[in-house]
Amino acid sequence: MQDVLMMSRGRAGAVSAVALSVAVGLAGLWWTVDALPEAKEGSDPAGVLALLPSLVGVVLGGWGAWAGVRALQGQRTAPVIAEKLAGRVAEAEGEQYQQLLGSGRAAPDGRIDLAFTATATGVSGSRADGTLEGIADYYRSLRPGRMIITGTPSDRRAGGDAGTGKTVLALALILGLAIDRSPQDPVPVRLTAASWPGSDIRDWLRSHLTDVYRLSRREATRLVAANLVLPVIDGLDEMDPGTNPGYRSRAAALLGRINQFGHGGAHCPVVVTCRHAHYQALVEAEAEPRIVAHLVVARVDAARAHGYLSQRVAGTERSRTRWHSVLSALDAVAAGPPGTVLPEHILLAETLDTPWRLTLAATVFQERIADGRYLRDPADLLVLAADGHLYEYLLDHYIGASVAAPHRGADDTSRPSTSIPPGLDAEVTWRRLAFLARYLNDNSGSGDGSPRCAAGRALSSTDLVLHELWPLGGKHRTRWTERILAGVTPLFLLGILWLLGPQRIGLVQIVIFILFFCFAIFFRPAWPKPRRISLGHLRAPAGRRAFMLGSMVGFAIGSPVFFILAEAEGGQLQSSLVIGLSFGFAIGLAIGLARGLVIKHEYVGGTPRYLIRMDLTAAVVFGPVAAVGVMLMYRLVLDLVFHFVGDGAAHSDTYVTDFLEVSLGVGLVIGGFIFSIPVAGGPASLRYFAFILHVYRKLPWRLGRFLDACYELGILRVSGTAWQFRHRELQDHLATRPSPPFRSWPPPHS
C-alpha cells in the first residue's frame, strides 16, 4: 500500500511539472503575440521574439535536471542507505550504552558481564545460555531472529525483575550487530514501546527512520521494503498500567502486530524487552509471539557484584579498605555454603543483585562533602540491608549524590568534571523531576488501561520531549496562549504598515491582514515538529523535491495575488503582469529555498534540547532574510516596470512608488508568516514557550538545559530525541514523593 502511495505521489509530481511547463510556454507565447505589435517603430523586435525560446530552454533544462536527479536517486540502493544508517545507530546507541554502564559521565566506569538462559519455541540455533559479551553471536545463530528479553524475578521483592539489565543487554546487541555487519544484515534500530502509534510495524519503522534518523521518506520506504531494518522494541511492560495486561491491552495489540510482521510467508526478525511478570501475563492471555527465543537475564550473583564494585569504587588501596566490609560479605556469600554465611551478608547480596541497584549503591556511598570527606560509610549497607530499607534509602539519596558528584575534593582526580549549570540544587532538582514523573505516570491512564490523549495522540508515559510536553501546562490553555502569541505578529506588522502611511491601507490590504491573522490564530498544528536549517538538504532528493514543490506553489499563489493588487491600484495591464510575475517568481524562490533548506524532522546525534534551539534558529534566520528579500525585490520590480512600460506613461512613477510603498507592509506580512519571523518563533519553539509560561513556577525557564544536566549526571537517559528517567522505578519513586525525604533517612552511623 505504501509503495502505491509513493507511486501516486510521483505521478502527481510529474503531472504538476508538465502542467507548469505548458503554462510557462503558453504565457511566453501570449507575451510574444501581445507585445510584438506594440513594439515601437524602429526598435529591434528580437528581444521580444527571444522570450519564447528562452522560456522553452528553461523548461527543457528543468526537465533535464529532473532526469539527472532521478538517475542519482537510483544509485542510492538499500544496502548503501543501510550502511549509512548503521553508522548513525552505532554512534547514538554507543553513547547511551556507556551512559547506562557508568550512570552518568561524572561516575567511574564499571561493567558486569550479565549471564542469561534461553528457551526457544519454533526457533532453530538457540543455545541454552550465554553472556552479554556474546549476545550478538548468539542472536546471529537464531532462525528466525525473533527474541524476547526478560529478567529473572525475585520472590523477595515486588519489583520483580526491574533493573536486571534488559536494556543494557539490548543495547549490547544493537552495537554488536551494527558495528560488525555484512551488507545483507539488517540494521538494528531501537524503538520505545510506549511510543507505538498503533500502526503496523513497517509504518512505525518508516516514521521512526524519517523522524529520528533524518532519512527521507523514499529512503526509509526502500530500507523497510528490503527488510534491512531490525526493530528492537524496548519496554513492552511500560505500555499499560499495572502488572497484569490482558488480551485487549496495548502490549497484546503490539505483539499481535509483531506476529503479523513478515515477508513472503516468513517471519521477520524482531527483538522485544519486557518485564517477566508482564510477559507471563501476556503468555497466559495467549497473546505472546508464537515463534520466539525467550532470554531470561540472570540476577547478578555475589561474585559478579564483588567484581563490579572492585572495578568501580575499590580500585585503590584506600578505597578497598573503605569498602572492605561490603566486599568481604560478598566474598563470603560467593564462596561459602548458605548455612555458614551470616544472614546480613545474604540479605546484602540479595538486595544488590541487579546492575541498577549496584549502580545506586556505588553512587550514593561515594558522595562527598565540600572538604572531600565521604558523606556515608559503606558499612551502613549491611545495616540497611538487614533492616529491609536499603533500596528505598538508595533511591532517596540518589539524586542528591548525583548532583553533588561533580563537587569533588582536591584529592579526587579519578572522575572527569562535567558541565553542570551553576546553582543546581538537590532539593530543587528533586521537586522538578517529581513534577515531571507525576505527569508521565498520569499519562499511563487509569485502571482501564487506556492512556491519556491530547489532540488525537496518546501521551507518552516515558518520554520527555520539550515541544511535546505542552499538555502538562493545560491541553487548551497552552494552545490558546500560543495562538495569542502568534496573533501578535500580524498586529505588529500592521503597526509598521500604519507608520509607513495610513493613507496607503486600503480594502485589499485589510482583507489580506484579516486572512493572515485568522491563519495565525486558528491554523496552528496540533503537534508541531521542530525545523532545522540544513545547507546540504538541497543535495538530497527530498530537499530538491521540496524546493521544486515550494517554488511552484509560491509562484502559483504569489503571481495572481500581486497581479490583482496591481490592478486594484489602477496600474496598466502590462505593468501589472510584470509585477505579478516578478513577485510570484520571488515568492516562489523564497518558499522553495525555505522548504528545501529547512527540515521538519527530528534530529539524532545530539542532545534533545537542541531541537528547540534549531527550530528557533530557523525562525530567526529566515524572518529577516525574508523581509530583506522582499524589499530587495522592490527595486527589481521598479526597474522591470520602467523598462517595459517606459517613462512616457504620465502616472507610471507615481503609480509604481505608491504600489511599492503599500506592498512593503503586505510583503512583510507574507514573508513573516511564511518563514515565522522572530516575533512568533518557529512552530515548535512557540509551542514550547507557551508551555513554559504556564509551568514556570514548577519547572525552570531553560528546561532543556536542566534535563540535559540531569542526563549528564545519570539521572536521565536519552532515547532518540527524548529524555527518559534512568530507570522506571526511579520515576515511580519520584512520582509519589513531590518533596525529597532526605531528612527522614539519616545514615545509621554518623
XYZ file of C-alpha atoms in Angstrom:
750
model
C 0.000 0.000 0.000
C 2.836 2.370 0.861
C 4.511 1.717 -2.493
C 1.260 2.549 -4.274
C 1.031 5.847 -2.385
C 4.619 6.697 -3.277
C 3.927 5.958 -6.951
C 0.795 8.109 -6.824
C 2.783 10.989 -5.377
C 5.388 10.552 -8.085
C 2.749 10.641 -10.819
C 1.136 13.710 -9.238
C 4.500 15.473 -9.227
C 5.111 14.609 -12.876
C 1.660 15.834 -13.900
C 2.234 19.080 -11.975
C 5.587 19.587 -13.694
C 4.028 19.022 -17.130
C 1.205 21.438 -16.351
C 3.668 24.084 -15.168
C 5.779 23.633 -18.295
C 2.743 24.069 -20.554
C 1.628 27.137 -18.572
C 5.069 28.739 -18.880
C 5.128 28.066 -22.632
C 1.642 29.478 -23.160
C 2.471 32.547 -21.081
C 5.575 33.139 -23.197
C 3.586 32.697 -26.410
C 0.887 35.099 -25.207
C 3.517 37.651 -24.233
C 5.133 37.448 -27.659
C 1.845 37.799 -29.567
C 0.678 40.657 -27.363
C 3.924 42.634 -27.152
C 5.198 42.347 -30.742
C 2.534 44.609 -32.396
C 3.065 47.210 -29.674
C 6.817 47.418 -30.241
C 7.848 50.934 -31.057
C 8.548 51.677 -34.634
C 12.222 51.340 -35.464
C 13.055 49.204 -32.431
C 14.531 45.746 -32.746
C 11.821 43.090 -32.106
C 14.463 40.439 -31.444
C 14.253 40.971 -27.686
C 10.532 40.257 -27.719
C 10.874 37.269 -30.032
C 13.669 35.791 -27.910
C 11.427 35.458 -24.859
C 9.583 32.338 -26.034
C 12.729 30.331 -26.985
C 14.285 31.348 -23.665
C 11.322 30.030 -21.729
C 11.362 26.799 -23.719
C 15.061 26.431 -22.927
C 14.401 26.951 -19.243
C 11.678 24.301 -19.264
C 13.849 21.800 -21.147
C 16.746 22.495 -18.787
C 14.497 21.870 -15.805
C 13.350 18.553 -17.262
C 16.979 17.586 -17.877
C 17.883 18.394 -14.289
C 14.914 16.331 -13.104
C 16.087 13.370 -15.163
C 19.562 13.668 -13.644
C 18.106 13.738 -10.143
C 16.094 10.599 -10.876
C 19.225 8.860 -12.103
C 21.106 9.789 -8.934
C 18.243 8.501 -6.816
C 18.557 5.109 -8.443
C 22.150 4.834 -7.252
C 21.063 5.102 -3.581
C 20.348 1.412 -3.157
C 19.023 -0.090 0.052
C 22.424 -1.583 1.114
C 24.081 1.831 0.677
C 21.414 3.505 2.817
C 21.671 0.722 5.410
C 25.428 1.184 5.725
C 24.964 4.882 6.445
C 22.192 4.166 8.944
C 24.324 1.591 10.770
C 26.972 4.231 11.455
C 24.400 6.608 12.921
C 22.919 3.866 15.100
C 26.336 2.832 16.424
C 27.198 6.429 17.307
C 23.904 7.248 19.016
C 23.397 3.977 20.884
C 27.072 3.672 21.825
C 26.802 6.841 23.886
C 23.663 5.534 25.578
C 25.372 2.232 26.340
C 28.290 3.950 28.051
C 25.880 6.215 29.913
C 23.937 3.270 31.322
C 27.091 1.410 32.302
C 28.558 4.377 34.158
C 25.317 6.041 35.316
C 26.476 9.455 34.172
C 29.680 10.964 32.906
C 30.610 12.064 36.408
C 30.684 8.439 37.637
C 33.539 5.949 37.266
C 33.335 3.129 34.784
C 32.059 -0.300 35.683
C 30.754 -3.289 33.810
C 29.050 -6.586 34.559
C 29.114 -9.467 32.084
C 25.448 -10.366 32.517
C 24.514 -14.015 32.086
C 21.278 -15.309 30.569
C 19.436 -18.542 29.920
C 17.267 -19.209 26.891
C 14.334 -21.298 25.810
C 13.066 -21.446 22.226
C 9.683 -22.014 20.609
C 9.903 -22.708 16.887
C 13.388 -21.132 16.650
C 16.430 -23.070 15.467
C 20.011 -22.488 16.568
C 19.157 -21.405 20.128
C 21.648 -22.350 22.843
C 20.726 -22.843 26.471
C 22.756 -19.960 27.902
C 25.191 -17.129 27.163
C 26.566 -13.821 28.417
C 26.470 -10.152 27.495
C 29.809 -10.355 25.677
C 28.492 -12.911 23.192
C 24.923 -11.671 22.724
C 25.470 -10.611 19.089
C 26.928 -14.002 18.092
C 24.093 -15.749 19.919
C 21.485 -13.732 18.040
C 23.063 -14.419 14.643
C 22.574 -18.148 15.258
C 18.780 -17.798 15.613
C 16.475 -18.647 12.708
C 14.287 -16.591 12.562
C 15.803 -13.790 14.632
C 12.856 -13.313 16.981
C 13.740 -12.796 20.614
C 12.101 -11.704 23.865
C 14.371 -10.442 26.667
C 13.083 -10.557 30.242
C 14.716 -10.713 33.644
C 14.679 -13.248 36.436
C 12.027 -12.326 39.019
C 12.763 -12.201 42.714
C 10.381 -13.683 45.266
C 11.567 -11.214 47.891
C 10.663 -8.016 46.067
C 7.568 -6.564 44.484
C 9.641 -5.067 41.667
C 10.189 -8.449 40.107
C 12.970 -8.283 37.536
C 13.260 -4.485 37.451
C 16.815 -3.312 36.909
C 18.237 -6.684 35.856
C 19.866 -5.206 32.744
C 17.372 -5.875 29.958
C 18.018 -2.540 28.216
C 21.788 -2.901 28.660
C 21.645 -6.341 27.028
C 19.522 -4.940 24.177
C 21.993 -2.072 23.632
C 24.913 -4.509 23.609
C 23.064 -6.491 20.950
C 22.403 -3.362 18.881
C 26.036 -2.280 18.984
C 27.324 -5.752 18.166
C 25.030 -6.087 15.155
C 25.505 -2.505 13.899
C 29.299 -2.409 14.119
C 30.062 -5.879 12.766
C 27.538 -6.442 9.984
C 27.537 -7.632 6.401
C 25.687 -5.722 3.627
C 22.829 -8.245 3.805
C 22.285 -7.972 7.566
C 19.504 -5.701 8.877
C 20.399 -2.622 10.893
C 19.096 -2.787 14.486
C 17.004 0.252 15.432
C 15.711 0.769 18.967
C 12.111 1.903 19.441
C 10.315 2.717 22.675
C 7.252 0.508 23.043
C 5.271 3.232 24.825
C 5.585 5.438 21.708
C 3.891 2.873 19.418
C 1.240 4.810 17.439
C -0.982 1.762 16.850
C 0.096 1.184 13.247
C 1.747 -1.884 11.790
C 5.448 -2.445 12.359
C 6.556 -1.304 8.896
C 4.740 2.031 9.142
C 6.176 2.549 12.605
C 9.686 1.850 11.342
C 9.284 4.229 8.407
C 8.102 7.048 10.668
C 10.912 6.414 13.153
C 13.597 6.436 10.462
C 12.364 9.718 8.991
C 11.665 11.486 12.305
C 14.705 10.341 14.290
C 17.429 9.325 11.836
C 16.730 12.009 9.176
C 16.157 9.596 6.307
C 13.888 10.737 3.523
C 10.552 9.017 3.130
C 11.781 7.305 -0.024
C 14.940 6.009 1.683
C 13.019 4.769 4.710
C 10.491 3.006 2.485
C 13.267 1.410 0.459
C 15.047 0.150 3.591
C 11.918 -1.298 5.184
C 10.784 -2.916 1.932
C 14.194 -4.599 1.615
C 13.893 -5.940 5.212
C 17.141 -4.218 6.196
C 15.834 -2.845 9.499
C 15.668 -4.910 12.699
C 13.214 -3.381 15.205
C 14.418 -3.610 18.811
C 11.347 -2.686 20.866
C 12.294 -1.659 24.392
C 9.926 -1.575 27.372
C 6.856 -3.600 26.412
C 5.864 -3.547 30.093
C 5.595 0.267 30.034
C 2.656 0.332 27.620
C -0.077 -0.474 30.146
C -0.655 0.372 33.812
C -0.460 -2.400 36.342
C 1.347 -5.723 36.137
C -1.356 -7.853 34.531
C -2.007 -6.752 30.927
C -4.887 -8.647 29.361
C -5.712 -9.850 25.908
C -7.036 -6.427 24.881
C -4.140 -4.406 26.291
C -1.875 -2.232 24.152
C 1.004 -4.629 24.759
C -1.065 -7.521 23.445
C -2.067 -5.449 20.405
C 1.591 -4.693 19.680
C 2.517 -8.371 19.974
C -0.299 -9.107 17.534
C 1.302 -6.713 15.053
C 4.632 -8.421 15.641
C 3.047 -11.782 14.805
C 1.881 -10.261 11.506
C 5.310 -8.776 10.766
C 6.568 -10.967 7.947
C 7.672 -11.123 4.336
C 6.937 -13.755 1.722
C 5.299 -16.071 4.238
C 8.314 -15.961 6.611
C 8.568 -14.170 9.948
C 10.742 -11.058 10.010
C 13.235 -10.672 12.866
C 12.339 -8.570 15.889
C 13.661 -8.126 19.445
C 11.489 -7.116 22.431
C 12.380 -6.341 26.061
C 9.776 -6.751 28.787
C 9.483 -7.403 32.484
C 8.991 -11.043 33.339
C 5.644 -10.652 35.127
C 4.137 -8.661 32.238
C 5.303 -11.175 29.692
C 3.949 -14.101 31.701
C 0.583 -12.336 31.903
C 0.588 -11.996 28.113
C 1.528 -15.660 27.765
C -1.384 -16.668 29.985
C -3.664 -14.471 27.868
C -2.313 -16.284 24.754
C -1.067 -13.034 23.268
C 2.649 -13.915 23.089
C 4.512 -14.428 19.796
C 4.255 -17.993 18.530
C 7.847 -18.230 17.270
C 10.385 -16.696 19.595
C 13.542 -17.301 21.639
C 12.975 -16.258 25.247
C 16.090 -14.915 27.000
C 15.985 -14.576 30.778
C 18.667 -12.279 32.181
C 20.082 -13.785 35.360
C 20.391 -11.796 38.525
C 23.865 -10.624 39.472
C 25.477 -13.166 41.795
C 27.768 -12.218 44.649
C 30.947 -12.896 42.652
C 29.925 -10.564 39.807
C 28.772 -7.910 42.285
C 32.167 -8.122 44.013
C 33.952 -7.694 40.690
C 31.822 -4.705 39.717
C 32.376 -2.829 42.985
C 36.088 -3.647 42.956
C 36.403 -2.143 39.497
C 34.203 0.883 40.042
C 34.734 2.113 43.617
C 37.542 -0.019 45.135
C 40.362 0.349 42.661
C 42.924 1.777 45.128
C 44.279 0.553 48.451
C 42.460 3.279 50.351
C 39.136 2.607 48.657
C 39.481 -1.150 49.160
C 39.943 -0.542 52.871
C 36.868 1.675 52.915
C 34.717 -0.930 51.123
C 36.275 -3.899 52.911
C 33.165 -4.921 54.888
C 30.962 -4.974 51.788
C 33.483 -6.824 49.647
C 34.122 -9.373 52.408
C 30.400 -10.007 52.771
C 30.034 -10.609 49.035
C 33.103 -12.880 49.078
C 31.589 -14.912 51.889
C 28.306 -15.361 50.013
C 30.123 -16.341 46.814
C 32.479 -18.842 48.489
C 30.682 -20.382 51.408
C 27.633 -22.705 51.666
C 24.426 -20.870 52.579
C 24.351 -22.398 56.043
C 27.696 -20.875 57.004
C 27.060 -17.316 55.802
C 25.735 -14.586 58.083
C 22.118 -13.567 57.354
C 23.005 -9.887 56.871
C 25.560 -10.871 54.237
C 22.960 -12.894 52.352
C 20.470 -10.016 52.551
C 23.079 -7.603 51.180
C 23.866 -9.890 48.232
C 20.155 -10.370 47.526
C 19.490 -6.631 47.647
C 22.396 -5.746 45.334
C 21.641 -8.437 42.757
C 20.881 -6.157 39.778
C 23.067 -3.697 37.841
C 20.681 -0.864 38.714
C 20.945 -1.414 42.472
C 24.697 -1.809 42.326
C 24.855 1.499 40.442
C 22.732 3.148 43.124
C 24.947 1.845 45.921
C 28.156 2.905 44.189
C 26.794 6.406 43.518
C 25.162 7.099 46.878
C 28.008 5.825 49.053
C 30.657 7.666 47.056
C 29.097 11.070 47.754
C 31.476 13.623 49.287
C 31.036 16.905 51.058
C 32.821 20.156 50.161
C 36.057 19.334 52.014
C 36.430 15.987 50.238
C 35.291 13.692 53.050
C 32.875 10.894 52.225
C 29.367 11.505 53.495
C 28.499 7.853 54.165
C 30.233 4.704 55.316
C 29.778 1.629 53.029
C 29.421 -0.493 56.181
C 25.953 1.037 56.550
C 24.891 -1.031 53.534
C 24.893 -4.138 55.742
C 22.739 -2.462 58.407
C 20.219 -1.090 55.920
C 20.003 -4.424 54.094
C 19.302 -6.258 57.356
C 16.521 -3.754 58.180
C 14.991 -4.085 54.703
C 15.356 -0.357 53.981
C 18.385 -0.344 51.716
C 16.704 0.080 48.338
C 14.410 2.881 49.462
C 17.364 4.589 51.134
C 19.363 4.422 47.909
C 16.505 5.889 45.860
C 16.012 8.680 48.397
C 19.656 9.720 48.179
C 20.440 9.006 44.538
C 19.537 12.454 43.184
C 21.420 14.243 45.947
C 24.512 12.106 45.400
C 24.342 12.589 41.630
C 24.039 16.372 41.914
C 26.933 16.503 44.401
C 29.167 14.210 42.311
C 30.965 16.986 40.302
C 31.832 18.883 43.516
C 34.735 16.611 44.379
C 37.659 17.154 46.710
C 41.102 18.121 45.557
C 42.446 14.623 46.135
C 39.854 13.005 43.895
C 41.155 13.093 40.331
C 39.653 9.830 39.116
C 36.491 11.388 37.715
C 36.232 13.947 34.930
C 34.373 17.146 35.585
C 31.109 17.848 33.827
C 29.382 20.986 32.646
C 26.674 21.400 35.276
C 24.577 24.570 35.432
C 25.576 26.731 38.400
C 23.197 26.649 41.304
C 21.821 23.162 40.622
C 20.319 22.195 43.947
C 19.426 18.661 45.029
C 16.093 19.618 46.589
C 15.007 21.783 43.655
C 16.111 19.081 41.220
C 14.031 16.529 43.115
C 10.890 18.714 43.046
C 11.194 19.407 39.332
C 11.791 15.800 38.408
C 8.968 14.663 40.693
C 6.622 17.050 38.880
C 7.599 15.522 35.528
C 7.449 11.950 36.871
C 3.925 12.514 38.165
C 2.857 13.776 34.738
C 4.341 10.745 32.973
C 2.706 8.303 35.370
C -0.647 10.031 34.943
C -0.333 9.583 31.182
C -0.334 5.811 31.552
C -4.040 6.017 32.329
C -6.294 4.638 34.963
C -7.323 1.068 35.624
C -8.982 0.663 32.219
C -5.528 0.577 30.589
C -6.170 3.408 28.134
C -3.541 6.190 28.116
C -4.409 9.861 28.264
C -4.761 11.588 24.905
C -4.374 15.152 23.678
C -5.203 16.444 20.184
C -5.730 12.919 18.884
C -2.455 11.454 20.164
C -1.778 9.166 23.111
C 0.571 10.844 25.591
C 3.784 9.029 26.382
C 4.333 7.662 29.879
C 8.129 7.524 29.497
C 9.393 10.206 27.075
C 10.251 13.816 27.896
C 10.307 15.812 24.629
C 10.378 19.586 25.057
C 7.863 20.556 22.382
C 5.565 17.625 23.283
C 5.243 18.418 26.986
C 2.693 21.154 26.326
C -0.337 19.168 27.697
C 1.346 19.488 31.114
C 0.516 23.208 31.012
C -3.123 22.511 30.144
C -4.396 20.953 26.926
C -6.402 24.026 25.942
C -4.632 26.813 27.829
C -1.270 26.177 26.202
C -2.645 26.126 22.653
C -4.661 29.308 23.162
C -1.617 31.021 24.641
C 0.293 30.025 21.524
C -2.469 31.457 19.320
C -2.344 34.750 21.175
C 1.435 34.918 20.787
C 1.102 34.133 17.077
C -1.565 36.811 16.697
C 0.852 39.443 17.994
C 2.836 39.130 14.760
C 0.216 40.466 12.300
C -0.670 43.218 14.771
C 2.978 44.209 14.918
C 3.243 44.201 11.127
C 0.040 46.189 10.780
C 1.571 48.803 13.037
C 4.610 49.003 10.764
C 2.345 49.420 7.746
C 0.402 52.172 9.534
C 3.600 54.061 10.344
C 4.648 53.885 6.700
C 1.485 55.652 5.682
C -2.044 55.128 6.974
C -3.489 56.503 3.753
C -1.995 53.538 1.875
C -4.051 50.941 3.776
C -6.964 50.011 1.539
C -9.584 47.292 1.410
C -7.232 44.789 -0.243
C -4.588 45.198 2.450
C -7.187 44.875 5.219
C -8.536 41.644 3.683
C -5.033 40.184 3.406
C -4.290 41.152 7.006
C -7.511 39.507 8.263
C -6.771 36.324 6.330
C -3.275 36.020 7.737
C -4.491 36.893 11.230
C -7.090 34.103 11.084
C -4.460 31.746 9.727
C -2.129 32.543 12.624
C -4.856 32.079 15.225
C -6.769 29.022 14.024
C -4.442 27.053 11.736
C -1.775 26.020 14.218
C -0.527 22.410 14.033
C -1.678 20.262 16.935
C 1.729 18.592 17.260
C 4.338 20.833 15.605
C 7.664 19.380 14.558
C 10.910 21.272 15.022
C 12.554 22.759 11.960
C 16.240 22.736 11.232
C 18.306 24.536 8.597
C 20.475 22.158 6.578
C 22.534 23.578 3.720
C 23.125 20.067 2.432
C 19.444 19.222 2.262
C 19.171 20.631 -1.264
C 21.660 17.980 -2.396
C 19.328 15.242 -1.186
C 16.413 14.082 -3.366
C 13.895 15.018 -0.681
C 15.326 18.536 -0.470
C 15.185 19.050 -4.228
C 11.615 17.818 -4.374
C 10.655 20.185 -1.558
C 12.375 23.076 -3.363
C 10.537 22.404 -6.625
C 7.155 21.951 -4.956
C 7.565 25.063 -2.812
C 8.650 27.150 -5.804
C 5.666 26.020 -7.864
C 3.185 26.680 -5.080
C 4.713 30.069 -4.258
C 4.689 31.146 -7.899
C 1.121 29.933 -8.416
C -0.116 31.868 -5.375
C 2.103 34.956 -5.461
C 1.654 35.857 -9.147
C -2.154 36.216 -9.202
C -2.199 37.903 -5.771
C 0.217 40.659 -6.765
C -1.322 40.937 -10.229
C -4.716 41.604 -8.618
C -3.149 44.051 -6.172
C -1.500 45.930 -9.018
C -4.727 46.076 -10.982
C -6.614 47.258 -7.902
C -4.173 50.144 -7.573
C -5.014 51.278 -11.117
C -1.947 50.051 -12.967
C -1.709 49.195 -16.651
C -2.197 45.599 -17.700
C 1.374 45.128 -18.868
C 2.949 46.669 -15.754
C 0.591 44.695 -13.520
C 1.619 41.496 -15.292
C 5.306 42.299 -14.785
C 4.703 42.975 -11.113
C 2.700 39.760 -10.670
C 5.254 37.558 -12.455
C 8.202 39.182 -10.698
C 6.771 38.900 -7.224
C 5.466 35.408 -7.973
C 8.941 34.337 -9.014
C 10.483 35.925 -5.910
C 7.976 34.379 -3.518
C 8.242 31.026 -5.268
C 12.029 31.087 -4.991
C 11.843 32.107 -1.331
C 9.330 29.390 -0.424
C 11.283 26.828 -2.411
C 14.500 27.676 -0.596
C 12.717 27.608 2.753
C 11.250 24.182 2.072
C 14.485 22.904 0.602
C 16.776 24.189 3.346
C 14.536 23.646 6.361
C 13.904 20.101 7.552
C 10.815 19.438 9.630
C 12.239 16.254 11.087
C 13.717 15.297 14.415
C 17.463 15.084 14.901
C 19.602 12.321 16.371
C 23.260 12.541 17.343
C 22.960 15.430 19.784
C 21.090 16.211 22.953
C 17.304 16.595 22.619
C 17.372 20.196 23.824
C 18.890 21.299 20.508
C 15.549 20.604 18.792
C 14.066 23.829 20.146
C 17.283 25.739 19.551
C 17.408 24.664 15.901
C 13.740 25.488 15.403
C 14.204 28.955 16.856
C 17.353 29.447 14.786
C 15.415 28.666 11.615
C 12.824 31.287 12.558
C 15.410 33.926 13.471
C 17.370 33.350 10.262
C 14.538 33.168 7.761
C 12.494 36.013 9.222
C 14.990 38.802 8.472
C 16.095 37.067 5.269
C 12.503 37.019 4.042
C 11.917 40.671 4.893
C 15.172 41.802 3.277
C 14.482 39.645 0.222
C 11.049 41.176 -0.256
C 12.418 44.717 -0.002
C 15.225 43.968 -2.454
C 12.645 42.756 -4.953
C 11.032 46.194 -4.931
C 13.936 47.734 -6.766
C 13.992 44.907 -9.290
C 10.282 45.308 -9.975
C 10.725 49.059 -10.280
C 13.401 48.585 -12.939
C 11.322 45.997 -14.801
C 8.232 48.187 -14.861
C 10.116 51.222 -16.164
C 11.898 49.043 -18.713
C 8.733 47.612 -20.218
C 6.283 50.452 -19.655
C 8.689 53.303 -20.333
C 8.939 56.777 -18.910
C 6.241 58.082 -21.242
C 3.394 56.963 -19.047
C 2.308 60.003 -17.095
C 1.350 58.153 -13.972
C 3.969 55.419 -14.025
C 6.352 56.942 -11.500
C 3.619 57.820 -9.028
C 1.825 54.516 -9.564
C 4.906 52.375 -9.036
C 6.022 54.367 -5.987
C 2.592 54.181 -4.371
C 2.230 50.497 -5.104
C 5.650 49.605 -3.737
C 5.024 51.615 -0.587
C 1.758 49.797 0.056
C 3.312 46.446 -0.852
C 6.020 46.906 1.773
C 3.617 46.003 4.586
C 1.967 43.233 2.546
C 5.357 41.738 1.720
C 6.395 41.793 5.358
C 3.173 40.052 6.369
C 3.621 37.333 3.747
C 7.312 36.893 4.482
C 6.716 36.837 8.200
C 4.069 34.161 8.097
C 5.873 32.024 5.572
C 9.139 31.972 7.472
C 7.971 32.693 11.043
C 9.797 35.904 11.946
C 11.449 36.082 15.370
C 8.405 37.726 16.977
C 6.426 34.496 16.574
C 9.242 31.956 16.533
C 9.106 28.554 14.888
C 6.069 26.322 15.387
C 7.751 24.022 17.916
C 9.631 26.747 19.802
C 6.500 28.899 20.031
C 4.529 25.975 21.483
C 7.354 25.307 23.940
C 7.446 28.950 25.044
C 3.660 28.972 25.564
C 4.014 25.827 27.686
C 6.776 27.326 29.826
C 4.601 30.372 30.570
C 2.151 28.065 32.377
C 4.658 25.930 34.330
C 7.442 28.404 35.129
C 6.746 28.036 38.853
C 7.284 24.275 38.707
C 9.943 23.994 36.011
C 12.890 26.211 35.011
C 12.760 28.598 32.068
C 15.658 26.731 30.474
C 14.073 23.317 30.858
C 16.216 21.722 28.157
C 19.432 22.721 29.887
C 18.131 21.364 33.190
C 17.151 17.995 31.705
C 20.458 17.798 29.873
C 22.277 18.360 33.166
C 20.277 15.513 34.728
C 21.287 13.334 31.793
C 24.943 14.208 32.327
C 24.573 13.176 35.959
C 22.984 9.832 35.074
C 19.534 10.626 36.494
C 18.031 10.584 32.993
C 18.899 8.743 29.820
C 18.315 9.605 26.161
C 16.286 7.532 23.727
C 16.271 9.045 20.237
C 15.008 12.588 20.687
C 13.570 12.121 24.174
C 14.830 12.077 27.718
C 13.704 9.225 29.939
C 14.238 8.516 33.603
C 17.291 6.377 34.254
C 15.000 3.623 35.461
C 11.235 3.210 35.675
C 11.473 2.503 39.411
C 13.136 5.889 39.895
C 10.264 7.526 38.003
C 7.676 5.717 40.128
C 9.554 6.630 43.305
C 9.615 10.338 42.438
C 6.007 10.383 41.241
C 4.751 9.531 44.737
C 7.121 11.892 46.564
C 6.790 15.551 45.492
C 9.345 16.580 48.136
C 12.706 14.961 48.864
C 12.626 12.812 52.015
C 16.329 13.299 52.670
C 15.969 14.212 56.345
C 13.855 11.142 57.093
C 16.743 8.789 56.328
C 19.875 9.725 58.293
C 22.833 7.362 57.931
C 22.766 4.617 60.558
C 26.301 5.531 61.629
C 27.332 9.168 61.848
